Amino acid sequence: MDTETQKLSCEVVFDTSTFNDLTVTGIFWGRIKLEFPYKKTVAGHGILLQNEDNSISLLVRQNSLLVTFCRIAQDGWCEFRRILYQQLWEYIAIVKAKGIISVELSRSLDIVFNDKVDVGDMLTKLNLLQYGESDIRVFHKVEVPFFGNGVLITSIDYNRTTTKSSIDVRVVLMSSRPKNLADIFDNGVNEIDRTFFSNLTEKLRLSLQK
């Protein structure tokens, strides 16, 4: 495997209808800049913050916070949840949010092979044998209702050309107006992982552990 990227991420959008302060992002960074010293301005009055080794990034806007682990720790979601909650408390203290509008929790895997490699036997939900050796692009997406106002979305993007092959697997849990974030984690993380790994063959799962 030439390039492999696994990510965990969570975006929380808050109801801040009574709060419209463009200095939110600057105040937030001022509180955590020792842990996240690198800052980049992005469109829409937002900033992208990164820690020293770029393994964790925060996308901060006036009414939302997106936390991404670019390298998954051995304890996976436990460390992610700790960091997420820590940053959310800092954020909520600034914006004085009235509630949560939506939560998007996801796990993803991107693999690129710098050669024409037959990786069809690494995916369990796609029948790629019918395409033979030709260049192909196959996209597979499934949405199922989940826990109250949630929906679990699975997408698989497989691409093969004469020079390279790639796999992109994503499982996203989207929830509208959840009662609290703990419900999303308590009910969603196990289902995200179960769905995510069910799309990977044992061969691919073992290769990711090396």
Coordinates of N, CA, C and O in Angstrom, one line a residue, residues 42-208:
V42 N -9.6 30.4 6.6 CA -10.4 29.7 5.5 C -11.6 30.6 5.2 O -11.9 31.5 6.0
A43 N -12.2 30.3 4.1 CA -13.4 31.0 3.7 C -14.5 30.9 4.7 O -14.7 29.9 5.3
G44 N -15.3 31.9 4.7 CA -16.5 31.9 5.6 C -16.2 32.2 7.0 O -16.9 31.7 7.9
H45 N -15.3 33.1 7.3 CA -15.0 33.6 8.6 C -14.6 32.4 9.5 O -15.0 32.3 10.7
G46 N -13.7 31.5 9.0 CA -13.3 30.4 9.8 C -11.8 30.3 9.8 O -11.1 31.0 9.0
I47 N -11.3 29.5 10.7 CA -9.8 29.2 10.8 C -9.6 27.7 10.9 O -10.4 27.0 11.6
L48 N -8.5 27.3 10.4 CA -8.0 25.9 10.5 C -6.9 25.9 11.5 O -5.8 26.5 11.2
L49 N -7.0 25.1 12.6 CA -5.9 25.0 13.6 C -5.4 23.6 13.6 O -6.1 22.6 13.4
Q50 N -4.0 23.5 13.8 CA -3.4 22.2 13.8 C -2.4 22.1 15.0 O -1.8 23.1 15.3
N51 N -2.2 20.9 15.5 CA -1.3 20.7 16.6 C 0.1 20.6 16.0 O 0.3 20.7 14.8
E52 N 1.1 20.3 16.8 CA 2.5 20.3 16.4 C 2.8 19.3 15.3 O 3.6 19.6 14.4
D53 N 2.3 18.1 15.4 CA 2.6 17.1 14.4 C 1.5 16.9 13.3 O 1.5 15.9 12.6
N54 N 0.6 17.8 13.3 CA -0.5 17.8 12.3 C -1.4 16.6 12.4 O -2.1 16.3 11.4
S55 N -1.4 15.9 13.5 CA -2.3 14.7 13.6 C -3.7 15.1 14.0 O -4.6 14.3 13.8
I56 N -3.9 16.3 14.5 CA -5.2 16.7 14.9 C -5.5 18.1 14.3 O -4.6 19.0 14.4
S57 N -6.6 18.3 13.7 CA -7.0 19.6 13.2 C -8.4 20.1 13.7 O -9.2 19.2 13.9
L58 N -8.5 21.4 13.8 CA -9.8 22.0 14.2 C -10.2 23.0 13.2 O -9.4 23.9 12.9
L59 N -11.4 22.9 12.6 CA -12.0 23.9 11.7 C -13.0 24.6 12.6 O -14.0 24.1 12.9
V60 N -12.7 25.9 12.8 CA -13.5 26.7 13.7 C -14.3 27.8 12.9 O -13.7 28.6 12.2
R61 N -15.6 27.9 13.1 CA -16.4 28.9 12.5 C -17.3 29.5 13.6 O -17.2 29.1 14.8
Q62 N -18.0 30.5 13.2 CA -18.9 31.3 14.2 C -19.9 30.3 14.9 O -20.2 30.6 16.1
N63 N -20.4 29.4 14.2 CA -21.4 28.5 14.8 C -21.1 27.0 14.7 O -22.0 26.2 14.9
S64 N -19.9 26.7 14.4 CA -19.6 25.2 14.3 C -18.1 24.9 14.6 O -17.2 25.8 14.5
L65 N -17.9 23.7 15.0 CA -16.5 23.2 15.3 C -16.4 21.8 14.7 O -17.2 20.9 15.0
L66 N -15.3 21.6 13.9 CA -15.0 20.3 13.2 C -13.7 19.9 13.8 O -12.7 20.5 13.6
V67 N -13.7 18.7 14.4 CA -12.5 18.1 15.0 C -12.1 16.9 14.1 O -13.0 16.0 13.9
T68 N -10.9 16.8 13.7 CA -10.5 15.7 12.9 C -9.2 15.1 13.4 O -8.2 15.8 13.6
F69 N -9.2 13.7 13.6 CA -7.9 13.0 13.9 C -7.4 12.5 12.5 O -8.0 11.6 11.9
C70 N -6.2 12.9 12.1 CA -5.6 12.5 10.8 C -4.8 11.2 11.0 O -4.5 10.6 10.0
R71 N -4.5 10.8 12.2 CA -3.9 9.6 12.5 C -4.7 9.0 13.7 O -4.7 9.6 14.8
I72 N -5.2 7.8 13.6 CA -6.0 7.2 14.6 C -5.1 6.5 15.7 O -4.3 5.7 15.4
A73 N -5.3 6.9 16.9 CA -4.6 6.4 18.1 C -5.0 4.9 18.3 O -6.1 4.5 17.8
Q74 N -4.2 4.2 19.1 CA -4.6 2.8 19.4 C -5.9 2.6 20.1 O -6.6 1.7 19.8
D75 N -6.2 3.6 20.9 CA -7.5 3.5 21.6 C -8.7 4.1 20.8 O -9.8 4.3 21.3
G76 N -8.4 4.5 19.6 CA -9.4 5.0 18.7 C -10.3 6.1 19.2 O -9.8 7.2 19.5
W77 N -11.5 5.8 19.3 CA -12.5 6.8 19.7 C -12.4 7.3 21.1 O -12.8 8.5 21.3
C78 N -11.8 6.6 22.0 CA -11.6 7.1 23.4 C -10.8 8.4 23.4 O -11.2 9.4 24.0
E79 N -9.7 8.4 22.8 CA -8.8 9.6 22.8 C -9.5 10.7 22.0 O -9.4 11.9 22.3
F80 N -10.1 10.3 20.9 CA -10.8 11.3 20.0 C -11.9 12.0 20.8 O -12.1 13.2 20.8
R81 N -12.7 11.2 21.6 CA -13.8 11.8 22.4 C -13.3 12.7 23.4 O -13.9 13.8 23.7
R82 N -12.2 12.4 24.1 CA -11.6 13.3 25.1 C -11.2 14.6 24.5 O -11.5 15.7 25.1
I83 N -10.5 14.6 23.4 CA -10.1 15.8 22.7 C -11.3 16.6 22.2 O -11.3 17.8 22.4
L84 N -12.2 15.9 21.6 CA -13.4 16.6 21.1 C -14.1 17.4 22.2 O -14.5 18.5 22.1
Y85 N -14.4 16.7 23.4 CA -15.1 17.3 24.5 C -14.3 18.5 25.0 O -14.9 19.5 25.4
Q86 N -13.0 18.3 25.1 CA -12.2 19.4 25.7 C -12.3 20.6 24.9 O -12.5 21.7 25.4
Q87 N -12.3 20.5 23.5 CA -12.4 21.6 22.7 C -13.8 22.2 22.6 O -14.0 23.4 22.5
L88 N -14.8 21.3 22.7 CA -16.2 21.8 22.6 C -16.5 22.7 23.9 O -17.2 23.7 23.7
W89 N -16.0 22.3 25.0 CA -16.3 23.0 26.2 C -15.7 24.4 26.1 O -16.3 25.4 26.5
E90 N -14.5 24.5 25.5 CA -13.9 25.8 25.3 C -14.7 26.7 24.3 O -15.0 27.9 24.6
Y91 N -15.2 26.0 23.3 CA -16.0 26.7 22.3 C -17.3 27.2 22.8 O -17.7 28.3 22.6
I92 N -18.0 26.3 23.5 CA -19.3 26.6 24.0 C -19.3 27.8 25.0 O -20.2 28.6 25.1
A93 N -18.2 27.8 25.8 CA -18.0 28.9 26.8 C -18.0 30.2 26.1 O -18.3 31.3 26.7
I94 N -17.5 30.3 24.8 CA -17.3 31.5 24.1 C -18.6 31.9 23.4 O -19.1 33.0 23.5
V95 N -19.3 31.0 22.7 CA -20.4 31.3 21.8 C -21.7 31.3 22.6 O -22.7 31.8 22.1
K96 N -21.7 30.7 23.8 CA -23.0 30.6 24.6 C -24.1 30.0 23.8 O -25.2 30.6 23.7
A97 N -23.9 28.8 23.2 CA -24.8 28.2 22.3 C -26.1 27.8 23.1 O -26.1 27.4 24.2
K98 N -27.2 28.0 22.4 CA -28.5 27.7 22.9 C -28.8 26.2 22.8 O -29.7 25.6 23.5
G99 N -28.2 25.5 21.8 CA -28.4 24.1 21.6 C -27.6 23.6 20.4 O -26.9 24.4 19.8
I100 N -27.8 22.3 20.1 CA -27.1 21.7 18.9 C -28.1 21.6 17.8 O -29.2 21.0 17.9
I101 N -27.7 22.1 16.6 CA -28.5 22.0 15.4 C -28.3 20.6 14.7 O -29.2 19.9 14.4
S102 N -27.0 20.2 14.6 CA -26.7 19.0 14.0 C -25.3 18.5 14.4 O -24.4 19.2 14.8
V103 N -25.1 17.1 14.2 CA -23.9 16.5 14.5 C -23.6 15.5 13.4 O -24.4 14.8 12.9
E104 N -22.3 15.6 12.9 CA -21.9 14.6 11.9 C -20.6 13.9 12.3 O -19.6 14.6 12.6
L105 N -20.7 12.6 12.5 CA -19.6 11.8 13.1 C -19.2 10.8 12.0 O -20.1 10.2 11.4
S106 N -17.9 10.7 11.8 CA -17.5 9.8 10.6 C -16.2 9.1 10.8 O -15.3 9.6 11.6
R107 N -16.0 8.1 10.1 CA -14.7 7.3 10.0 C -14.4 7.1 8.5 O -15.4 6.8 7.8
S108 N -13.2 7.3 8.1 CA -12.9 7.2 6.7 C -11.5 6.6 6.5 O -10.7 6.6 7.3
L109 N -11.4 6.0 5.3 CA -10.1 5.4 4.8 C -9.9 5.7 3.4 O -10.8 5.5 2.5
D110 N -8.7 6.2 3.1 CA -8.3 6.5 1.7 C -7.0 5.7 1.4 O -6.1 5.9 2.2
I111 N -7.0 5.0 0.4 CA -5.8 4.2 0.0 C -5.5 4.5 -1.5 O -6.4 4.4 -2.3
V112 N -4.3 4.8 -1.8 CA -3.9 5.0 -3.2 C -2.7 4.1 -3.5 O -1.7 4.1 -2.7
F113 N -2.8 3.3 -4.5 CA -1.7 2.4 -5.0 C -1.1 3.0 -6.2 O -1.8 3.3 -7.2
N114 N 0.2 3.3 -6.2 CA 0.9 3.9 -7.4 C 1.2 2.9 -8.4 O 2.3 2.9 -8.9
D115 N 0.3 2.1 -8.7 CA 0.4 1.0 -9.7 C -0.9 0.4 -10.0 O -1.9 0.7 -9.2
K116 N -1.1 -0.3 -11.0 CA -2.3 -1.0 -11.3 C -2.4 -2.3 -10.5 O -1.9 -3.3 -10.9
V117 N -3.0 -2.2 -9.3 CA -3.1 -3.3 -8.4 C -4.5 -3.8 -8.3 O -5.4 -2.9 -8.2
D118 N -4.7 -5.1 -8.3 CA -6.1 -5.6 -8.2 C -6.5 -5.6 -6.7 O -6.1 -6.4 -6.0
V119 N -7.2 -4.6 -6.3 CA -7.7 -4.5 -4.9 C -9.1 -4.8 -4.8 O -9.7 -4.6 -3.8
G120 N -9.7 -5.4 -5.8 CA -11.1 -5.7 -5.8 C -11.5 -6.7 -4.7 O -12.6 -6.6 -4.1
D121 N -10.6 -7.6 -4.3 CA -10.8 -8.6 -3.3 C -10.7 -8.0 -1.9 O -10.7 -8.7 -0.9
M122 N -10.5 -6.7 -1.8 CA -10.3 -6.0 -0.5 C -11.7 -5.4 0.0 O -11.8 -4.9 1.1
L123 N -12.7 -5.4 -0.9 CA -14.0 -4.8 -0.5 C -15.0 -5.9 -0.6 O -15.1 -6.7 -1.5
T124 N -15.9 -5.9 0.5 CA -16.8 -7.0 0.6 C -18.2 -6.7 -0.1 O -18.9 -7.6 -0.5
K125 N -18.5 -5.4 -0.4 CA -19.8 -5.1 -0.8 C -19.9 -4.8 -2.3 O -20.9 -4.4 -2.9
L126 N -18.7 -4.8 -3.0 CA -18.7 -4.5 -4.5 C -18.3 -5.8 -5.3 O -17.4 -6.4 -4.9
N127 N -19.1 -6.0 -6.3 CA -18.7 -7.1 -7.2 C -18.0 -6.5 -8.4 O -18.5 -6.0 -9.3
L128 N -16.6 -6.6 -8.3 CA -15.8 -6.0 -9.3 C -15.3 -7.0 -10.4 O -14.7 -6.5 -11.4
L129 N -15.6 -8.2 -10.2 CA -15.1 -9.2 -11.2 C -15.7 -9.0 -12.6 O -15.0 -9.3 -13.6
Q130 N -16.9 -8.5 -12.7 CA -17.6 -8.3 -14.0 C -16.8 -7.3 -14.9 O -17.0 -7.2 -16.1
Y131 N -16.0 -6.5 -14.2 CA -15.3 -5.4 -15.0 C -14.0 -5.9 -15.6 O -13.3 -5.2 -16.4
G132 N -13.5 -7.1 -15.3 CA -12.3 -7.6 -15.9 C -11.1 -6.8 -15.6 O -11.0 -6.2 -14.4
E133 N -10.3 -6.5 -16.5 CA -9.0 -5.7 -16.4 C -9.2 -4.3 -16.9 O -8.2 -3.6 -16.9
S134 N -10.4 -3.9 -17.2 CA -10.6 -2.6 -17.8 C -10.5 -1.5 -16.7 O -10.7 -1.8 -15.5
D135 N -10.2 -0.3 -17.1 CA -10.3 0.9 -16.2 C -11.7 1.1 -15.7 O -12.6 1.1 -16.5
I136 N -11.9 1.3 -14.4 CA -13.2 1.4 -13.9 C -13.3 2.4 -12.8 O -12.3 2.8 -12.2
R137 N -14.5 2.9 -12.6 CA -14.8 3.8 -11.5 C -16.2 3.4 -11.0 O -17.2 3.5 -11.7
V138 N -16.2 2.9 -9.7 CA -17.4 2.4 -9.1 C -17.7 3.1 -7.9 O -16.9 3.3 -7.0
F139 N -19.0 3.7 -7.7 CA -19.4 4.4 -6.5 C -20.6 3.7 -5.9 O -21.6 3.4 -6.6
H140 N -20.5 3.4 -4.7 CA -21.6 2.6 -3.9 C -22.0 3.5 -2.7 O -21.1 3.9 -1.9
K141 N -23.3 3.7 -2.5 CA -23.7 4.5 -1.4 C -25.0 3.9 -0.8 O -25.9 3.6 -1.6
V142 N -25.1 3.8 0.5 CA -26.3 3.3 1.2 C -26.6 4.2 2.3 O -25.7 4.6 3.1
E143 N -27.9 4.5 2.5 CA -28.3 5.4 3.6 C -29.4 4.6 4.4 O -30.4 4.1 3.8
V144 N -29.3 4.5 5.7 CA -30.3 3.8 6.5 C -30.6 4.7 7.7 O -29.7 5.4 8.3
P145 N -31.9 4.8 8.2 CA -32.2 5.5 9.4 C -31.5 5.0 10.6 O -31.3 3.8 10.7
F146 N -31.2 5.9 11.5 CA -30.5 5.5 12.7 C -30.8 6.3 13.9 O -30.7 7.6 13.8
F147 N -31.2 5.8 15.0 CA -31.4 6.4 16.3 C -32.0 7.8 16.2 O -31.3 8.8 16.2
G148 N -33.3 7.8 16.3 CA -34.0 9.1 16.4 C -34.0 9.8 15.0 O -34.5 9.3 14.0
N149 N -33.4 11.0 15.0 CA -33.4 11.8 13.8 C -32.1 11.5 13.0 O -31.7 12.4 12.1
G150 N -31.4 10.4 13.2 CA -30.1 10.2 12.5 C -30.3 9.4 11.2 O -31.3 8.7 11.0
V151 N -29.2 9.4 10.4 CA -29.1 8.6 9.3 C -27.6 8.2 9.1 O -26.7 8.9 9.4
L152 N -27.4 6.9 8.8 CA -26.1 6.3 8.7 C -25.8 6.2 7.2 O -26.5 5.5 6.5
I153 N -24.8 6.8 6.7 CA -24.4 6.8 5.3 C -23.1 6.1 5.1 O -22.1 6.5 5.7
T154 N -23.1 5.1 4.2 CA -21.9 4.4 3.8 C -21.6 4.7 2.3 O -22.5 4.5 1.5
S155 N -20.4 5.1 2.0 CA -20.0 5.3 0.6 C -18.7 4.7 0.4 O -17.8 4.8 1.2
I156 N -18.6 4.1 -0.8 CA -17.4 3.4 -1.3 C -17.1 3.9 -2.7 O -17.9 3.8 -3.6
D157 N -15.9 4.4 -2.9 CA -15.5 4.9 -4.2 C -14.2 4.1 -4.6 O -13.2 4.2 -3.9
Y158 N -14.3 3.3 -5.6 CA -13.2 2.5 -6.1 C -12.8 3.0 -7.5 O -13.7 3.1 -8.4
N159 N -11.6 3.2 -7.7 CA -11.1 3.7 -9.0 C -9.9 2.9 -9.4 O -8.9 2.7 -8.7
R160 N -9.8 2.4 -10.7 CA -8.7 1.7 -11.2 C -8.4 2.2 -12.6 O -9.3 2.2 -13.5
T161 N -7.1 2.6 -12.8 CA -6.7 2.9 -14.1 C -5.4 2.1 -14.5 O -5.0 1.2 -13.7
T162 N -4.8 2.4 -15.6 CA -3.6 1.7 -16.0 C -2.4 2.0 -15.1 O -1.4 1.3 -15.2
T163 N -2.5 3.1 -14.4 CA -1.3 3.5 -13.6 C -1.5 3.5 -12.1 O -0.5 3.4 -11.4
K164 N -2.7 3.4 -11.6 CA -2.9 3.4 -10.2 C -4.3 2.9 -9.8 O -5.2 2.8 -10.7
S165 N -4.5 2.5 -8.6 CA -5.8 2.1 -8.0 C -6.0 2.8 -6.7 O -5.1 3.2 -6.0
S166 N -7.3 3.1 -6.4 CA -7.6 3.8 -5.2 C -8.9 3.3 -4.6 O -9.8 2.8 -5.3
I167 N -9.0 3.4 -3.2 CA -10.2 3.0 -2.5 C -10.5 4.2 -1.5 O -9.6 4.7 -0.9
D168 N -11.7 4.6 -1.4 CA -12.2 5.6 -0.5 C -13.4 5.0 0.2 O -14.5 4.9 -0.5
V169 N -13.3 4.7 1.5 CA -14.5 4.2 2.2 C -14.8 5.1 3.3 O -13.9 5.5 4.1
R170 N -16.1 5.5 3.4 CA -16.5 6.5 4.4 C -17.8 6.0 5.1 O -18.8 5.6 4.3
V171 N -17.9 6.1 6.4 CA -19.2 5.9 7.1 C -19.5 7.1 7.9 O -18.6 7.5 8.8
V172 N -20.6 7.7 7.7 CA -21.0 9.0 8.3 C -22.3 8.8 9.1 O -23.3 8.3 8.5
L173 N -22.3 9.2 10.3 CA -23.6 9.3 11.1 C -24.0 10.8 11.2 O -23.3 11.6 11.8
M174 N -25.1 11.1 10.6 CA -25.7 12.5 10.7 C -26.9 12.5 11.6 O -27.8 11.7 11.4
S175 N -26.9 13.4 12.5 CA -28.1 13.6 13.4 C -28.5 15.0 13.5 O -27.7 15.9 13.6
S176 N -29.8 15.2 13.4 CA -30.4 16.5 13.5 C -31.1 16.7 14.8 O -31.9 15.9 15.3
R177 N -30.7 17.8 15.5 CA -31.3 18.2 16.8 C -31.2 17.1 17.8 O -32.2 16.8 18.5
P178 N -30.0 16.5 18.0 CA -29.9 15.5 19.1 C -30.0 16.1 20.4 O -29.8 17.3 20.7
K179 N -30.5 15.3 21.4 CA -30.7 15.8 22.8 C -29.3 16.2 23.4 O -29.2 17.2 24.1
N180 N -28.3 15.4 23.1 CA -27.0 15.7 23.6 C -26.0 14.9 22.8 O -26.3 13.9 22.2
L181 N -24.7 15.3 22.9 CA -23.7 14.7 22.1 C -23.3 13.3 22.6 O -23.0 12.4 21.8
A182 N -23.5 13.1 23.9 CA -23.2 11.8 24.5 C -24.0 10.7 23.8 O -23.6 9.6 23.6
D183 N -25.3 11.0 23.5 CA -26.2 10.0 22.9 C -25.6 9.6 21.5 O -25.7 8.4 21.2
I184 N -25.0 10.5 20.8 CA -24.5 10.2 19.5 C -23.3 9.2 19.6 O -23.2 8.2 18.9
F185 N -22.4 9.5 20.6 CA -21.3 8.7 20.8 C -21.7 7.3 21.3 O -21.2 6.3 20.9
D186 N -22.5 7.3 22.4 CA -22.9 6.1 23.0 C -23.7 5.1 22.0 O -23.5 3.9 22.1
N187 N -24.4 5.7 21.1 CA -25.2 4.8 20.2 C -24.6 4.7 18.8 O -25.0 3.8 18.1
G188 N -23.7 5.6 18.5 CA -23.2 5.7 17.1 C -21.9 5.1 16.8 O -21.7 4.5 15.7
V189 N -20.9 5.2 17.7 CA -19.6 4.8 17.4 C -19.5 3.3 17.1 O -18.8 3.0 16.1
N190 N -20.1 2.5 17.9 CA -20.0 1.1 17.6 C -20.6 0.7 16.3 O -20.1 -0.2 15.6
E191 N -21.7 1.4 15.9 CA -22.4 1.1 14.7 C -21.5 1.6 13.5 O -21.5 0.9 12.4
I192 N -20.9 2.7 13.7 CA -20.0 3.2 12.6 C -18.9 2.2 12.4 O -18.6 1.9 11.2
D193 N -18.2 1.8 13.4 CA -17.1 0.8 13.3 C -17.6 -0.5 12.7 O -16.9 -1.1 11.8
R194 N -18.7 -1.0 13.2 CA -19.3 -2.3 12.6 C -19.5 -2.2 11.1 O -19.1 -3.0 10.4
T195 N -20.2 -1.1 10.7 CA -20.4 -0.9 9.3 C -19.2 -0.7 8.5 O -19.0 -1.2 7.4
F196 N -18.3 0.1 9.0 CA -17.0 0.4 8.3 C -16.2 -0.8 8.1 O -15.8 -1.1 6.9
F197 N -16.0 -1.6 9.1 CA -15.1 -2.8 8.9 C -15.8 -3.9 8.2 O -15.2 -4.8 7.6
S198 N -17.2 -3.9 8.2 CA -17.9 -4.9 7.4 C -17.7 -4.8 5.9 O -18.0 -5.7 5.1
N199 N -17.3 -3.6 5.5 CA -17.1 -3.3 4.1 C -15.6 -3.7 3.6 O -15.3 -3.6 2.4
L200 N -14.8 -4.1 4.6 CA -13.4 -4.4 4.3 C -13.2 -5.9 4.5 O -13.7 -6.5 5.4
T201 N -12.5 -6.5 3.5 CA -12.2 -7.9 3.7 C -11.2 -8.1 4.8 O -10.5 -7.2 5.2
E202 N -11.0 -9.4 5.2 CA -10.0 -9.7 6.2 C -8.6 -9.3 5.8 O -7.8 -8.8 6.5
K203 N -8.4 -9.5 4.5 CA -7.0 -9.2 3.9 C -6.7 -7.7 4.1 O -5.6 -7.3 4.5
L204 N -7.7 -6.8 3.8 CA -7.5 -5.4 4.0 C -7.4 -5.0 5.4 O -6.5 -4.2 5.8
R205 N -8.2 -5.6 6.3 CA -8.2 -5.2 7.7 C -6.9 -5.6 8.3 O -6.3 -4.8 9.1
L206 N -6.3 -6.7 7.9 CA -5.0 -7.2 8.5 C -3.9 -6.2 8.0 O -3.0 -5.9 8.7
S207 N -4.0 -5.8 6.7 CA -2.9 -4.9 6.2 C -2.9 -3.6 6.9 O -1.9 -2.9 7.0
L208 N -4.1 -3.1 7.4 CA -4.2 -1.8 8.1 C -3.6 -1.9 9.5 O -3.2 -0.9 10.0

